[in-house]
Amino acid sequence: MLPWKRALRPLAALLLTAAVATVPAATAAADTAPSSGWNDWSCKPSAEHPRPVVLVHGTLGNSVDNWLSLAPYLEDRGYCVYSLDYGQLTGVPLFYGLGPVDKSAEQLSAYVDKVLAATGAAKADLVGHSQGGVMPRYYLKFLGGAAKVNALVGLAPDNHGASLSGLTNLLPYFPGASDLIKATTPGLADQIPGSDFLTRLNTGGDTVPGVHYTVIATKYDEVATPWQSDYLSGSDVHNVLLQDLCPLDLSEHVAIGLFDRIAFHEVADALDPAHATATTCASAFS
């Protein structure tokens, strides 16, 4: 092996380690998410909540572990809730979202069609964590998703790239590192600030007409940095900082999607703005 290739290994390992550190250890087989509660294909949306909710996991997440708290939270409030696995790499179980993001968006498109067919709903709402808040934007913008989606709610979505607290800034100092990451984990490469994917996604505007966008960010985000890069620009965008709702909330990139009920309350408000109530620190107990 050439010396420069040998030198790339520590950086690649560091990038992957940093990413792995942002997700919990897998606790269930992600190939078969729960068939009752959420992912109940017999569920019919109510008049109160007429749209099914599709949960879109983040990088290295899956359809079960990412949603062990939020899925029941929404189900208990009367929603038909679904989650999918996407971006699988051959030979890599449980940790998904690593494939090319545009191809993952195609998987989401097929899954939303399946949900709409099963529920009879005209449109769905999407809630995504991290990459799960970004990848659907490709679906909305380029794959016809805007006609099938009412709202996209992003929890710490790296809408303008995941710099991993500046770690990706080191890539130019390691010749070939970017190519190595793109070849082995294209889903990670697509999220590096300035990538071809993000350039295409954000050119011409962050949003598309007809979709309501909500971004919930945390100032303690160590993945999408600076945290302001989560925010979207557009006429139908609600950008909110979690600490403006509750200064005591210390959630970072992972916790905001996995178990933060203050963030979950804001998600519920975004899904049903007509019945929204103020999100505060007390929302942790609601």
PDB file of N, CA, C and O in Angstrom, residues 11-88:
ATOM      1  N   LEU A  11      -7.717   9.104   9.082  1.00  0.00           N
ATOM      2  CA  LEU A  11      -8.741  10.128   8.894  1.00  0.00           C
ATOM      3  C   LEU A  11     -10.090   9.497   8.586  1.00  0.00           C
ATOM      4  O   LEU A  11     -11.117   9.906   9.135  1.00  0.00           O
ATOM      5  N   ALA A  12     -10.082   8.495   7.712  1.00  0.00           N
ATOM      6  CA  ALA A  12     -11.345   7.829   7.393  1.00  0.00           C
ATOM      7  C   ALA A  12     -11.938   7.194   8.633  1.00  0.00           C
ATOM      8  O   ALA A  12     -13.145   7.264   8.876  1.00  0.00           O
ATOM      9  N   ALA A  13     -11.080   6.569   9.440  1.00  0.00           N
ATOM     10  CA  ALA A  13     -11.568   5.954  10.675  1.00  0.00           C
ATOM     11  C   ALA A  13     -12.110   7.009  11.623  1.00  0.00           C
ATOM     12  O   ALA A  13     -13.120   6.806  12.302  1.00  0.00           O
ATOM     13  N   LEU A  14     -11.443   8.164  11.665  1.00  0.00           N
ATOM     14  CA  LEU A  14     -11.888   9.245  12.552  1.00  0.00           C
ATOM     15  C   LEU A  14     -13.248   9.763  12.130  1.00  0.00           C
ATOM     16  O   LEU A  14     -14.132   9.995  12.957  1.00  0.00           O
ATOM     17  N   LEU A  15     -13.439   9.944  10.821  1.00  0.00           N
ATOM     18  CA  LEU A  15     -14.730  10.402  10.329  1.00  0.00           C
ATOM     19  C   LEU A  15     -15.834   9.412  10.654  1.00  0.00           C
ATOM     20  O   LEU A  15     -16.910   9.787  11.103  1.00  0.00           O
ATOM     21  N   LEU A  16     -15.561   8.135  10.422  1.00  0.00           N
ATOM     22  CA  LEU A  16     -16.580   7.132  10.688  1.00  0.00           C
ATOM     23  C   LEU A  16     -16.853   7.016  12.173  1.00  0.00           C
ATOM     24  O   LEU A  16     -17.995   6.893  12.613  1.00  0.00           O
ATOM     25  N   THR A  17     -15.806   7.097  12.988  1.00  0.00           N
ATOM     26  CA  THR A  17     -15.987   7.029  14.438  1.00  0.00           C
ATOM     27  C   THR A  17     -16.833   8.187  14.939  1.00  0.00           C
ATOM     28  O   THR A  17     -17.722   8.028  15.768  1.00  0.00           O
ATOM     29  N   ALA A  18     -16.567   9.381  14.394  1.00  0.00           N
ATOM     30  CA  ALA A  18     -17.352  10.556  14.799  1.00  0.00           C
ATOM     31  C   ALA A  18     -18.807  10.378  14.433  1.00  0.00           C
ATOM     32  O   ALA A  18     -19.705  10.735  15.186  1.00  0.00           O
ATOM     33  N   ALA A  19     -19.047   9.803  13.265  1.00  0.00           N
ATOM     34  CA  ALA A  19     -20.425   9.590  12.852  1.00  0.00           C
ATOM     35  C   ALA A  19     -21.098   8.526  13.691  1.00  0.00           C
ATOM     36  O   ALA A  19     -22.241   8.671  14.111  1.00  0.00           O
ATOM     37  N   VAL A  20     -20.388   7.436  13.951  1.00  0.00           N
ATOM     38  CA  VAL A  20     -20.956   6.365  14.765  1.00  0.00           C
ATOM     39  C   VAL A  20     -21.286   6.859  16.160  1.00  0.00           C
ATOM     40  O   VAL A  20     -22.270   6.460  16.780  1.00  0.00           O
ATOM     41  N   ALA A  21     -20.492   7.789  16.650  1.00  0.00           N
ATOM     42  CA  ALA A  21     -20.722   8.310  17.999  1.00  0.00           C
ATOM     43  C   ALA A  21     -22.016   9.079  18.098  1.00  0.00           C
ATOM     44  O   ALA A  21     -22.498   9.344  19.195  1.00  0.00           O
ATOM     45  N   THR A  22     -22.604   9.424  16.955  1.00  0.00           N
ATOM     46  CA  THR A  22     -23.833  10.216  16.982  1.00  0.00           C
ATOM     47  C   THR A  22     -25.081   9.364  16.917  1.00  0.00           C
ATOM     48  O   THR A  22     -26.178   9.901  16.822  1.00  0.00           O
ATOM     49  N   VAL A  23     -24.951   8.037  16.956  1.00  0.00           N
ATOM     50  CA  VAL A  23     -26.129   7.178  16.963  1.00  0.00           C
ATOM     51  C   VAL A  23     -25.982   6.147  18.049  1.00  0.00           C
ATOM     52  O   VAL A  23     -24.877   5.789  18.448  1.00  0.00           O
ATOM     53  N   PRO A  24     -27.105   5.655  18.602  1.00  0.00           N
ATOM     54  CA  PRO A  24     -27.036   4.652  19.646  1.00  0.00           C
ATOM     55  C   PRO A  24     -26.707   3.295  19.075  1.00  0.00           C
ATOM     56  O   PRO A  24     -26.877   3.049  17.881  1.00  0.00           O
ATOM     57  N   ALA A  25     -26.251   2.387  19.897  1.00  0.00           N
ATOM     58  CA  ALA A  25     -26.054   1.021  19.465  1.00  0.00           C
ATOM     59  C   ALA A  25     -27.389   0.425  19.062  1.00  0.00           C
ATOM     60  O   ALA A  25     -28.420   0.707  19.639  1.00  0.00           O
ATOM     61  N   ALA A  26     -27.363  -0.378  18.009  1.00  0.00           N
ATOM     62  CA  ALA A  26     -28.607  -0.982  17.534  1.00  0.00           C
ATOM     63  C   ALA A  26     -29.198  -1.888  18.595  1.00  0.00           C
ATOM     64  O   ALA A  26     -28.491  -2.651  19.225  1.00  0.00           O
ATOM     65  N   THR A  27     -30.499  -1.766  18.784  1.00  0.00           N
ATOM     66  CA  THR A  27     -31.150  -2.552  19.826  1.00  0.00           C
ATOM     67  C   THR A  27     -32.200  -3.495  19.283  1.00  0.00           C
ATOM     68  O   THR A  27     -32.809  -4.236  20.039  1.00  0.00           O
ATOM     69  N   ALA A  28     -32.459  -3.408  17.961  1.00  0.00           N
ATOM     70  CA  ALA A  28     -33.467  -4.285  17.382  1.00  0.00           C
ATOM     71  C   ALA A  28     -33.154  -4.492  15.922  1.00  0.00           C
ATOM     72  O   ALA A  28     -32.408  -3.734  15.320  1.00  0.00           O
ATOM     73  N   ALA A  29     -33.702  -5.535  15.351  1.00  0.00           N
ATOM     74  CA  ALA A  29     -33.508  -5.789  13.936  1.00  0.00           C
ATOM     75  C   ALA A  29     -34.280  -4.759  13.142  1.00  0.00           C
ATOM     76  O   ALA A  29     -35.496  -4.686  13.218  1.00  0.00           O
ATOM     77  N   ALA A  30     -33.569  -3.944  12.365  1.00  0.00           N
ATOM     78  CA  ALA A  30     -34.211  -2.836  11.679  1.00  0.00           C
ATOM     79  C   ALA A  30     -34.961  -3.277  10.443  1.00  0.00           C
ATOM     80  O   ALA A  30     -35.739  -2.515   9.881  1.00  0.00           O
ATOM     81  N   ASP A  31     -34.731  -4.500   9.979  1.00  0.00           N
ATOM     82  CA  ASP A  31     -35.411  -4.951   8.776  1.00  0.00           C
ATOM     83  C   ASP A  31     -36.911  -5.105   9.004  1.00  0.00           C
ATOM     84  O   ASP A  31     -37.690  -5.082   8.065  1.00  0.00           O
ATOM     85  N   THR A  32     -37.316  -5.299  10.250  1.00  0.00           N
ATOM     86  CA  THR A  32     -38.735  -5.488  10.549  1.00  0.00           C
ATOM     87  C   THR A  32     -39.117  -4.596  11.713  1.00  0.00           C
ATOM     88  O   THR A  32     -39.031  -4.991  12.870  1.00  0.00           O
ATOM     89  N   ALA A  33     -39.486  -3.359  11.399  1.00  0.00           N
ATOM     90  CA  ALA A  33     -39.938  -2.443  12.432  1.00  0.00           C
ATOM     91  C   ALA A  33     -41.256  -2.950  13.006  1.00  0.00           C
ATOM     92  O   ALA A  33     -41.918  -3.795  12.416  1.00  0.00           O
ATOM     93  N   PRO A  34     -41.631  -2.469  14.183  1.00  0.00           N
ATOM     94  CA  PRO A  34     -42.848  -2.961  14.826  1.00  0.00           C
ATOM     95  C   PRO A  34     -44.051  -2.929  13.891  1.00  0.00           C
ATOM     96  O   PRO A  34     -44.248  -1.971  13.149  1.00  0.00           O
ATOM     97  N   SER A  35     -44.869  -3.976  13.914  1.00  0.00           N
ATOM     98  CA  SER A  35     -46.034  -4.051  13.043  1.00  0.00           C
ATOM     99  C   SER A  35     -47.307  -3.616  13.760  1.00  0.00           C
ATOM    100  O   SER A  35     -48.376  -3.633  13.187  1.00  0.00           O
ATOM    101  N   SER A  36     -47.193  -3.278  15.019  1.00  0.00           N
ATOM    102  CA  SER A  36     -48.318  -2.704  15.749  1.00  0.00           C
ATOM    103  C   SER A  36     -47.832  -1.425  16.396  1.00  0.00           C
ATOM    104  O   SER A  36     -46.653  -1.250  16.645  1.00  0.00           O
ATOM    105  N   GLY A  37     -48.757  -0.526  16.686  1.00  0.00           N
ATOM    106  CA  GLY A  37     -48.331   0.777  17.159  1.00  0.00           C
ATOM    107  C   GLY A  37     -47.946   1.598  15.951  1.00  0.00           C
ATOM    108  O   GLY A  37     -48.789   2.207  15.304  1.00  0.00           O
ATOM    109  N   TRP A  38     -46.658   1.627  15.613  1.00  0.00           N
ATOM    110  CA  TRP A  38     -46.289   2.291  14.375  1.00  0.00           C
ATOM    111  C   TRP A  38     -45.952   1.224  13.328  1.00  0.00           C
ATOM    112  O   TRP A  38     -45.724   0.073  13.647  1.00  0.00           O
ATOM    113  N   ASN A  39     -45.984   1.634  12.071  1.00  0.00           N
ATOM    114  CA  ASN A  39     -45.896   0.692  10.942  1.00  0.00           C
ATOM    115  C   ASN A  39     -47.043  -0.318  10.976  1.00  0.00           C
ATOM    116  O   ASN A  39     -46.870  -1.491  10.647  1.00  0.00           O
ATOM    117  N   ASP A  40     -48.203   0.160  11.369  1.00  0.00           N
ATOM    118  CA  ASP A  40     -49.424  -0.652  11.334  1.00  0.00           C
ATOM    119  C   ASP A  40     -50.118  -0.345  10.004  1.00  0.00           C
ATOM    120  O   ASP A  40     -50.738   0.705   9.823  1.00  0.00           O
ATOM    121  N   TRP A  41     -50.036  -1.284   9.078  1.00  0.00           N
ATOM    122  CA  TRP A  41     -50.529  -1.031   7.727  1.00  0.00           C
ATOM    123  C   TRP A  41     -52.053  -1.073   7.642  1.00  0.00           C
ATOM    124  O   TRP A  41     -52.623  -0.794   6.580  1.00  0.00           O
ATOM    125  N   SER A  42     -52.701  -1.388   8.734  1.00  0.00           N
ATOM    126  CA  SER A  42     -54.168  -1.325   8.750  1.00  0.00           C
ATOM    127  C   SER A  42     -54.660   0.002   9.330  1.00  0.00           C
ATOM    128  O   SER A  42     -55.861   0.249   9.373  1.00  0.00           O
ATOM    129  N   CYS A  43     -53.756   0.847   9.766  1.00  0.00           N
ATOM    130  CA  CYS A  43     -54.131   2.127  10.372  1.00  0.00           C
ATOM    131  C   CYS A  43     -54.784   3.043   9.332  1.00  0.00           C
ATOM    132  O   CYS A  43     -54.293   3.174   8.209  1.00  0.00           O
ATOM    133  N   LYS A  44     -55.869   3.677   9.723  1.00  0.00           N
ATOM    134  CA  LYS A  44     -56.549   4.641   8.872  1.00  0.00           C
ATOM    135  C   LYS A  44     -56.541   6.007   9.555  1.00  0.00           C
ATOM    136  O   LYS A  44     -56.963   6.125  10.707  1.00  0.00           O
ATOM    137  N   PRO A  45     -56.029   7.021   8.881  1.00  0.00           N
ATOM    138  CA  PRO A  45     -55.964   8.346   9.492  1.00  0.00           C
ATOM    139  C   PRO A  45     -57.332   8.845   9.922  1.00  0.00           C
ATOM    140  O   PRO A  45     -58.347   8.589   9.257  1.00  0.00           O
ATOM    141  N   SER A  46     -57.365   9.557  11.031  1.00  0.00           N
ATOM    142  CA  SER A  46     -58.610  10.094  11.573  1.00  0.00           C
ATOM    143  C   SER A  46     -58.901  11.459  10.961  1.00  0.00           C
ATOM    144  O   SER A  46     -58.054  12.072  10.301  1.00  0.00           O
ATOM    145  N   ALA A  47     -60.107  11.956  11.214  1.00  0.00           N
ATOM    146  CA  ALA A  47     -60.452  13.301  10.758  1.00  0.00           C
ATOM    147  C   ALA A  47     -59.583  14.344  11.449  1.00  0.00           C
ATOM    148  O   ALA A  47     -59.246  15.379  10.861  1.00  0.00           O
ATOM    149  N   GLU A  48     -59.206  14.060  12.692  1.00  0.00           N
ATOM    150  CA  GLU A  48     -58.354  14.986  13.448  1.00  0.00           C
ATOM    151  C   GLU A  48     -56.943  15.013  12.895  1.00  0.00           C
ATOM    152  O   GLU A  48     -56.303  16.064  12.850  1.00  0.00           O
ATOM    153  N   HIS A  49     -56.435  13.855  12.485  1.00  0.00           N
ATOM    154  CA  HIS A  49     -55.082  13.754  11.930  1.00  0.00           C
ATOM    155  C   HIS A  49     -55.160  13.005  10.600  1.00  0.00           C
ATOM    156  O   HIS A  49     -54.890  11.808  10.529  1.00  0.00           O
ATOM    157  N   PRO A  50     -55.528  13.705   9.539  1.00  0.00           N
ATOM    158  CA  PRO A  50     -55.854  13.034   8.279  1.00  0.00           C
ATOM    159  C   PRO A  50     -54.650  12.571   7.462  1.00  0.00           C
ATOM    160  O   PRO A  50     -54.840  11.870   6.460  1.00  0.00           O
ATOM    161  N   ARG A  51     -53.457  12.942   7.881  1.00  0.00           N
ATOM    162  CA  ARG A  51     -52.280  12.566   7.101  1.00  0.00           C
ATOM    163  C   ARG A  51     -51.384  11.608   7.892  1.00  0.00           C
ATOM    164  O   ARG A  51     -51.087  11.864   9.067  1.00  0.00           O
ATOM    165  N   PRO A  52     -50.924  10.523   7.264  1.00  0.00           N
ATOM    166  CA  PRO A  52     -49.953   9.655   7.929  1.00  0.00           C
ATOM    167  C   PRO A  52     -48.624  10.380   8.062  1.00  0.00           C
ATOM    168  O   PRO A  52     -48.306  11.284   7.282  1.00  0.00           O
ATOM    169  N   VAL A  53     -47.848   9.976   9.062  1.00  0.00           N
ATOM    170  CA  VAL A  53     -46.534  10.565   9.309  1.00  0.00           C
ATOM    171  C   VAL A  53     -45.471   9.530   8.974  1.00  0.00           C
ATOM    172  O   VAL A  53     -45.497   8.408   9.490  1.00  0.00           O
ATOM    173  N   VAL A  54     -44.541   9.907   8.112  1.00  0.00           N
ATOM    174  CA  VAL A  54     -43.427   9.035   7.752  1.00  0.00           C
ATOM    175  C   VAL A  54     -42.166   9.562   8.423  1.00  0.00           C
ATOM    176  O   VAL A  54     -41.780  10.722   8.219  1.00  0.00           O
ATOM    177  N   LEU A  55     -41.533   8.727   9.240  1.00  0.00           N
ATOM    178  CA  LEU A  55     -40.317   9.086   9.962  1.00  0.00           C
ATOM    179  C   LEU A  55     -39.104   8.634   9.153  1.00  0.00           C
ATOM    180  O   LEU A  55     -39.028   7.483   8.710  1.00  0.00           O
ATOM    181  N   VAL A  56     -38.143   9.543   8.988  1.00  0.00           N
ATOM    182  CA  VAL A  56     -36.974   9.284   8.142  1.00  0.00           C
ATOM    183  C   VAL A  56     -35.723   9.386   9.015  1.00  0.00           C
ATOM    184  O   VAL A  56     -35.361  10.468   9.484  1.00  0.00           O
ATOM    185  N   HIS A  57     -35.076   8.252   9.244  1.00  0.00           N
ATOM    186  CA  HIS A  57     -33.936   8.202  10.173  1.00  0.00           C
ATOM    187  C   HIS A  57     -32.721   8.949   9.629  1.00  0.00           C
ATOM    188  O   HIS A  57     -32.665   9.331   8.458  1.00  0.00           O
ATOM    189  N   GLY A  58     -31.725   9.120  10.481  1.00  0.00           N
ATOM    190  CA  GLY A  58     -30.500   9.800  10.094  1.00  0.00           C
ATOM    191  C   GLY A  58     -29.409   8.844   9.651  1.00  0.00           C
ATOM    192  O   GLY A  58     -29.591   7.626   9.594  1.00  0.00           O
ATOM    193  N   THR A  59     -28.247   9.404   9.331  1.00  0.00           N
ATOM    194  CA  THR A  59     -27.101   8.610   8.931  1.00  0.00           C
ATOM    195  C   THR A  59     -26.714   7.642  10.044  1.00  0.00           C
ATOM    196  O   THR A  59     -26.633   8.028  11.216  1.00  0.00           O
ATOM    197  N   LEU A  60     -26.491   6.392   9.673  1.00  0.00           N
ATOM    198  CA  LEU A  60     -26.144   5.320  10.610  1.00  0.00           C
ATOM    199  C   LEU A  60     -27.300   4.944  11.531  1.00  0.00           C
ATOM    200  O   LEU A  60     -27.116   4.213  12.488  1.00  0.00           O
ATOM    201  N   GLY A  61     -28.490   5.440  11.232  1.00  0.00           N
ATOM    202  CA  GLY A  61     -29.666   5.045  11.991  1.00  0.00           C
ATOM    203  C   GLY A  61     -30.427   3.944  11.275  1.00  0.00           C
ATOM    204  O   GLY A  61     -29.961   3.378  10.280  1.00  0.00           O
ATOM    205  N   ASN A  62     -31.607   3.641  11.779  1.00  0.00           N
ATOM    206  CA  ASN A  62     -32.486   2.690  11.107  1.00  0.00           C
ATOM    207  C   ASN A  62     -33.923   2.967  11.520  1.00  0.00           C
ATOM    208  O   ASN A  62     -34.188   3.832  12.358  1.00  0.00           O
ATOM    209  N   SER A  63     -34.845   2.225  10.950  1.00  0.00           N
ATOM    210  CA  SER A  63     -36.265   2.515  11.113  1.00  0.00           C
ATOM    211  C   SER A  63     -36.807   2.214  12.495  1.00  0.00           C
ATOM    212  O   SER A  63     -37.926   2.596  12.820  1.00  0.00           O
ATOM    213  N   VAL A  64     -36.026   1.530  13.312  1.00  0.00           N
ATOM    214  CA  VAL A  64     -36.470   1.190  14.668  1.00  0.00           C
ATOM    215  C   VAL A  64     -35.785   2.078  15.700  1.00  0.00           C
ATOM    216  O   VAL A  64     -36.418   2.860  16.414  1.00  0.00           O
ATOM    217  N   ASP A  65     -34.474   1.971  15.774  1.00  0.00           N
ATOM    218  CA  ASP A  65     -33.738   2.608  16.874  1.00  0.00           C
ATOM    219  C   ASP A  65     -33.889   4.117  16.901  1.00  0.00           C
ATOM    220  O   ASP A  65     -33.914   4.723  17.966  1.00  0.00           O
ATOM    221  N   ASN A  66     -33.972   4.736  15.718  1.00  0.00           N
ATOM    222  CA  ASN A  66     -34.071   6.187  15.678  1.00  0.00           C
ATOM    223  C   ASN A  66     -35.397   6.692  16.250  1.00  0.00           C
ATOM    224  O   ASN A  66     -35.512   7.853  16.652  1.00  0.00           O
ATOM    225  N   TRP A  67     -36.415   5.793  16.319  1.00  0.00           N
ATOM    226  CA  TRP A  67     -37.770   6.264  16.595  1.00  0.00           C
ATOM    227  C   TRP A  67     -38.419   5.563  17.788  1.00  0.00           C
ATOM    228  O   TRP A  67     -39.640   5.576  17.904  1.00  0.00           O
ATOM    229  N   LEU A  68     -37.627   5.001  18.660  1.00  0.00           N
ATOM    230  CA  LEU A  68     -38.194   4.289  19.804  1.00  0.00           C
ATOM    231  C   LEU A  68     -38.968   5.207  20.748  1.00  0.00           C
ATOM    232  O   LEU A  68     -39.821   4.750  21.510  1.00  0.00           O
ATOM    233  N   SER A  69     -38.694   6.499  20.693  1.00  0.00           N
ATOM    234  CA  SER A  69     -39.419   7.459  21.533  1.00  0.00           C
ATOM    235  C   SER A  69     -40.423   8.282  20.738  1.00  0.00           C
ATOM    236  O   SER A  69     -41.578   8.442  21.141  1.00  0.00           O
ATOM    237  N   LEU A  70     -40.008   8.827  19.591  1.00  0.00           N
ATOM    238  CA  LEU A  70     -40.894   9.720  18.855  1.00  0.00           C
ATOM    239  C   LEU A  70     -42.069   8.977  18.221  1.00  0.00           C
ATOM    240  O   LEU A  70     -43.190   9.498  18.208  1.00  0.00           O
ATOM    241  N   ALA A  71     -41.849   7.777  17.708  1.00  0.00           N
ATOM    242  CA  ALA A  71     -42.963   7.048  17.073  1.00  0.00           C
ATOM    243  C   ALA A  71     -44.100   6.794  18.056  1.00  0.00           C
ATOM    244  O   ALA A  71     -45.262   7.113  17.751  1.00  0.00           O
ATOM    245  N   PRO A  72     -43.838   6.249  19.245  1.00  0.00           N
ATOM    246  CA  PRO A  72     -44.938   6.085  20.208  1.00  0.00           C
ATOM    247  C   PRO A  72     -45.553   7.417  20.650  1.00  0.00           C
ATOM    248  O   PRO A  72     -46.762   7.492  20.896  1.00  0.00           O
ATOM    249  N   TYR A  73     -44.721   8.448  20.758  1.00  0.00           N
ATOM    250  CA  TYR A  73     -45.211   9.773  21.138  1.00  0.00           C
ATOM    251  C   TYR A  73     -46.282  10.241  20.162  1.00  0.00           C
ATOM    252  O   TYR A  73     -47.352  10.745  20.569  1.00  0.00           O
ATOM    253  N   LEU A  74     -46.024  10.088  18.868  1.00  0.00           N
ATOM    254  CA  LEU A  74     -46.996  10.519  17.863  1.00  0.00           C
ATOM    255  C   LEU A  74     -48.171   9.559  17.771  1.00  0.00           C
ATOM    256  O   LEU A  74     -49.316   9.982  17.592  1.00  0.00           O
ATOM    257  N   GLU A  75     -47.888   8.276  17.902  1.00  0.00           N
ATOM    258  CA  GLU A  75     -48.969   7.291  17.853  1.00  0.00           C
ATOM    259  C   GLU A  75     -49.960   7.521  18.984  1.00  0.00           C
ATOM    260  O   GLU A  75     -51.178   7.448  18.791  1.00  0.00           O
ATOM    261  N   ASP A  76     -49.445   7.831  20.179  1.00  0.00           N
ATOM    262  CA  ASP A  76     -50.313   8.089  21.321  1.00  0.00           C
ATOM    263  C   ASP A  76     -51.199   9.314  21.100  1.00  0.00           C
ATOM    264  O   ASP A  76     -52.228   9.463  21.763  1.00  0.00           O
ATOM    265  N   ARG A  77     -50.796  10.170  20.177  1.00  0.00           N
ATOM    266  CA  ARG A  77     -51.573  11.368  19.871  1.00  0.00           C
ATOM    267  C   ARG A  77     -52.478  11.173  18.661  1.00  0.00           C
ATOM    268  O   ARG A  77     -53.026  12.141  18.137  1.00  0.00           O
ATOM    269  N   GLY A  78     -52.632   9.938  18.233  1.00  0.00           N
ATOM    270  CA  GLY A  78     -53.624   9.616  17.222  1.00  0.00           C
ATOM    271  C   GLY A  78     -53.149   9.589  15.790  1.00  0.00           C
ATOM    272  O   GLY A  78     -53.986   9.529  14.867  1.00  0.00           O
ATOM    273  N   TYR A  79     -51.843   9.607  15.573  1.00  0.00           N
ATOM    274  CA  TYR A  79     -51.332   9.579  14.207  1.00  0.00           C
ATOM    275  C   TYR A  79     -51.078   8.151  13.728  1.00  0.00           C
ATOM    276  O   TYR A  79     -50.715   7.273  14.525  1.00  0.00           O
ATOM    277  N   CYS A  80     -51.255   7.928  12.428  1.00  0.00           N
ATOM    278  CA  CYS A  80     -50.741   6.723  11.782  1.00  0.00           C
ATOM    279  C   CYS A  80     -49.274   7.005  11.447  1.00  0.00           C
ATOM    280  O   CYS A  80     -48.978   7.945  10.701  1.00  0.00           O
ATOM    281  N   VAL A  81     -48.384   6.215  12.013  1.00  0.00           N
ATOM    282  CA  VAL A  81     -46.951   6.503  11.940  1.00  0.00           C
ATOM    283  C   VAL A  81     -46.214   5.362  11.247  1.00  0.00           C
ATOM    284  O   VAL A  81     -46.455   4.187  11.541  1.00  0.00           O
ATOM    285  N   TYR A  82     -45.301   5.743  10.357  1.00  0.00           N
ATOM    286  CA  TYR A  82     -44.535   4.754   9.592  1.00  0.00           C
ATOM    287  C   TYR A  82     -43.059   5.159   9.570  1.00  0.00           C
ATOM    288  O   TYR A  82     -42.720   6.338   9.693  1.00  0.00           O
ATOM    289  N   SER A  83     -42.189   4.177   9.420  1.00  0.00           N
ATOM    290  CA  SER A  83     -40.760   4.456   9.297  1.00  0.00           C
ATOM    291  C   SER A  83     -40.141   3.483   8.312  1.00  0.00           C
ATOM    292  O   SER A  83     -40.586   2.341   8.191  1.00  0.00           O
ATOM    293  N   LEU A  84     -39.122   3.927   7.621  1.00  0.00           N
ATOM    294  CA  LEU A  84     -38.470   3.100   6.620  1.00  0.00           C
ATOM    295  C   LEU A  84     -36.975   3.028   6.864  1.00  0.00           C
ATOM    296  O   LEU A  84     -36.407   3.866   7.562  1.00  0.00           O
ATOM    297  N   ASP A  85     -36.349   2.012   6.279  1.00  0.00           N
ATOM    298  CA  ASP A  85     -34.893   1.921   6.184  1.00  0.00           C
ATOM    299  C   ASP A  85     -34.486   2.373   4.785  1.00  0.00           C
ATOM    300  O   ASP A  85     -35.155   2.063   3.808  1.00  0.00           O
ATOM    301  N   TYR A  86     -33.394   3.090   4.689  1.00  0.00           N
ATOM    302  CA  TYR A  86     -32.916   3.531   3.376  1.00  0.00           C
ATOM    303  C   TYR A  86     -31.390   3.621   3.405  1.00  0.00           C
ATOM    304  O   TYR A  86     -30.763   3.643   4.462  1.00  0.00           O
ATOM    305  N   GLY A  87     -30.809   3.702   2.233  1.00  0.00           N
ATOM    306  CA  GLY A  87     -29.371   3.927   2.119  1.00  0.00           C
ATOM    307  C   GLY A  87     -28.520   2.793   2.638  1.00  0.00           C
ATOM    308  O   GLY A  87     -27.436   3.019   3.181  1.00  0.00           O
ATOM    309  N   GLN A  88     -28.974   1.542   2.442  1.00  0.00           N
ATOM    310  CA  GLN A  88     -28.218   0.386   2.929  1.00  0.00           C
ATOM    311  C   GLN A  88     -26.999   0.131   2.043  1.00  0.00           C
ATOM    312  O   GLN A  88     -27.066   0.262   0.815  1.00  0.00           O
TER     313      GLN A  88
END
